[in-house]
Each structure stands twice: as structure tokens, then as C-alpha cells.
Amino acid sequence: FHGDCLEGMAAGPAVAARWLQPAQDLEGADRERAVSVEAHYLAEGVRNIVYAVAPERVIIGGGIAEMPGLFPEVRRRLRSSLNGYPGLSEHARNDFIVPPGLGNLAGIAGAFVLAQAAAAG
């Protein structure tokens, strides 16, 4: 992991490097601490996106999305840090920050769709 960008702080490989095992394998106090740390980074990143472009939904995928307990904590921290900031009503909903609907297949499925569109011309 590295401190140069959000991915370097909160992506699956960053979690594995920091905690010496993949996010989904963490248990007990290590999992609780990792969820707290990673949720902090992700909530801060999403907050900046909310301030800049006010999205209707944020999808967080990859290895980090498999960390048990992460999404509720990211949502809680985001709500707290926004502290009523004027924005969309969606920002307070439980389905504002979600994992990809296709799970680990989202990346390859998206690549396939782009390739298919490029081939169709």
C-alpha cells in the first residue's frame, strides 16, 4: 500500500499488504480495525466525490468490497462527515454506496460490453 492515492490506501491489495492477509480472511479485532481504517478512507473519498459531482449512487468493487461489514461502516461514516450537507436525498440512503451487482464479474463484463460496442463500430 502507499499513501499517494485512495486506491493505495483502501484497495484490496492495500488491505492485504497492511494486514498481511486478504480483507475477506480477516477475523475478530483485526477485521474490526481494518473495517474502521478502510471505511474511513473510502468515506473521505466518497465525500469528495459527493461535493464535486453529487452522484446518485456510488459503486465500490474489487477485493475491498468483499470485506465483511465494510459497506455499513462506510455509509455511517459518510453520513457523519456530510453532516447534513445540502445534496441529494439519495446520499443518506442505504443503497447509495453499494457493491457491484455483478460482483467480481463486473470488470470483465464491462470490458466485454466495450469490446462488443467497439466491434459493432
Short mmCIF file of C-alpha atoms in Angstrom, two decimals:
data_model
loop_
_atom_site.label_atom_id
_atom_site.label_comp_id
_atom_site.label_asym_id
_atom_site.label_seq_id
_atom_site.Cartn_x
_atom_site.Cartn_y
_atom_site.Cartn_z
CA PHE A 1 0.00 0.00 0.00
CA HIS A 2 1.05 3.60 -0.43
CA GLY A 3 -0.23 6.99 0.63
CA ASP A 4 -0.32 8.59 -2.81
CA CYS A 5 -3.96 7.95 -3.72
CA LEU A 6 -7.22 6.47 -2.44
CA GLU A 7 -6.60 3.14 -4.14
CA GLY A 8 -3.20 2.92 -2.49
CA MET A 9 -4.87 3.29 0.90
CA ALA A 10 -8.11 1.36 0.50
CA ALA A 11 -7.94 -1.17 -2.34
CA GLY A 12 -7.87 -4.92 -1.74
CA PRO A 13 -4.09 -5.17 -2.30
CA ALA A 14 -3.54 -2.30 0.15
CA VAL A 15 -5.57 -4.13 2.80
CA ALA A 16 -3.67 -7.35 2.17
CA ALA A 17 -0.34 -5.53 2.46
CA ARG A 18 -1.32 -3.63 5.60
CA TRP A 19 -2.91 -6.59 7.40
CA LEU A 20 -0.80 -9.38 5.85
CA GLN A 21 -3.87 -11.23 4.54
CA PRO A 22 -6.80 -10.58 2.19
CA ALA A 23 -9.67 -8.49 3.55
CA GLN A 24 -12.16 -11.35 3.37
CA ASP A 25 -9.90 -13.52 5.58
CA LEU A 26 -9.61 -11.05 8.47
CA GLU A 27 -11.36 -12.01 11.70
CA GLY A 28 -12.08 -10.61 15.14
CA ALA A 29 -10.29 -7.48 16.30
CA ASP A 30 -8.17 -7.35 13.14
CA ARG A 31 -11.30 -7.26 10.98
CA GLU A 32 -12.91 -4.58 13.14
CA ARG A 33 -9.81 -2.39 12.99
CA ALA A 34 -9.37 -2.95 9.25
CA VAL A 35 -13.02 -2.11 8.56
CA SER A 36 -12.64 1.07 10.60
CA VAL A 37 -9.47 2.17 8.80
CA GLU A 38 -10.65 1.30 5.29
CA ALA A 39 -14.14 2.74 5.84
CA HIS A 40 -12.52 6.00 6.92
CA TYR A 41 -10.51 6.26 3.70
CA LEU A 42 -13.42 5.28 1.49
CA ALA A 43 -15.91 7.61 3.19
CA GLU A 44 -13.48 10.51 2.80
CA GLY A 45 -13.03 9.70 -0.88
CA VAL A 46 -16.76 9.37 -1.49
CA ARG A 47 -17.38 12.61 0.40
CA ASN A 48 -15.10 14.44 -2.03
CA ILE A 49 -16.97 12.90 -4.95
CA VAL A 50 -20.30 13.96 -3.41
CA TYR A 51 -19.04 17.53 -3.03
CA ALA A 52 -17.73 17.63 -6.59
CA VAL A 53 -20.43 15.91 -8.65
CA ALA A 54 -23.35 14.84 -6.38
CA PRO A 55 -23.74 11.30 -7.78
CA GLU A 56 -26.97 9.37 -7.32
CA ARG A 57 -25.07 6.16 -6.45
CA VAL A 58 -21.51 5.05 -5.74
CA ILE A 59 -20.36 1.53 -6.56
CA ILE A 60 -17.29 0.19 -4.76
CA GLY A 61 -15.95 -3.06 -6.15
CA GLY A 62 -12.84 -5.17 -6.20
CA GLY A 63 -11.28 -7.05 -3.31
CA ILE A 64 -12.20 -4.38 -0.79
CA ALA A 65 -15.91 -4.98 -1.49
CA GLU A 66 -15.54 -8.47 -0.03
CA MET A 67 -14.58 -7.16 3.41
CA PRO A 68 -17.38 -8.17 5.80
CA GLY A 69 -19.01 -5.19 7.49
CA LEU A 70 -17.39 -2.58 5.25
CA PHE A 71 -20.41 -1.08 3.49
CA PRO A 72 -22.48 -0.24 6.58
CA GLU A 73 -19.44 1.44 8.15
CA VAL A 74 -18.61 3.45 5.02
CA ARG A 75 -22.24 4.62 4.84
CA ARG A 76 -22.26 5.56 8.54
CA ARG A 77 -19.00 7.50 8.28
CA LEU A 78 -20.11 9.28 5.11
CA ARG A 79 -23.39 10.40 6.70
CA SER A 80 -21.47 11.66 9.70
CA SER A 81 -18.90 13.56 7.66
CA LEU A 82 -21.53 15.10 5.35
CA ASN A 83 -23.35 16.27 8.48
CA GLY A 84 -26.44 17.39 6.60
CA TYR A 85 -24.53 18.93 3.69
CA PRO A 86 -27.06 20.01 1.09
CA GLY A 87 -27.18 17.36 -1.55
CA LEU A 88 -29.37 14.68 -2.97
CA SER A 89 -31.71 12.72 -0.73
CA GLU A 90 -30.01 9.60 -2.13
CA HIS A 91 -26.86 10.41 -0.15
CA ALA A 92 -28.49 9.29 3.11
CA ARG A 93 -29.96 6.06 1.69
CA ASN A 94 -28.55 2.62 2.43
CA ASP A 95 -28.34 1.89 -1.30
CA PHE A 96 -26.24 4.99 -2.08
CA ILE A 97 -22.94 3.12 -1.63
CA VAL A 98 -23.16 -0.44 -2.92
CA PRO A 99 -21.05 -3.30 -4.26
CA PRO A 100 -21.32 -4.04 -8.00
CA GLY A 101 -24.39 -6.05 -8.93
CA LEU A 102 -22.25 -8.49 -10.92
CA GLY A 103 -19.76 -8.93 -8.09
CA ASN A 104 -16.30 -9.95 -9.28
CA LEU A 105 -17.63 -10.32 -12.83
CA ALA A 106 -18.31 -6.58 -13.20
CA GLY A 107 -14.89 -5.72 -14.62
CA ILE A 108 -14.75 -8.48 -17.22
CA ALA A 109 -18.41 -7.98 -18.18
CA GLY A 110 -17.80 -4.26 -18.68
CA ALA A 111 -14.73 -4.99 -20.79
CA PHE A 112 -16.77 -7.39 -22.91
CA VAL A 113 -19.51 -4.80 -23.47
CA LEU A 114 -16.93 -2.19 -24.51
CA ALA A 115 -15.24 -4.63 -26.89
CA GLN A 116 -18.59 -5.61 -28.37
CA ALA A 117 -19.53 -1.94 -28.87
CA ALA A 118 -16.16 -1.19 -30.49
CA ALA A 119 -16.51 -4.17 -32.85
CA ALA A 120 -20.01 -3.07 -33.85
CA GLY A 121 -18.50 0.20 -34.81
#
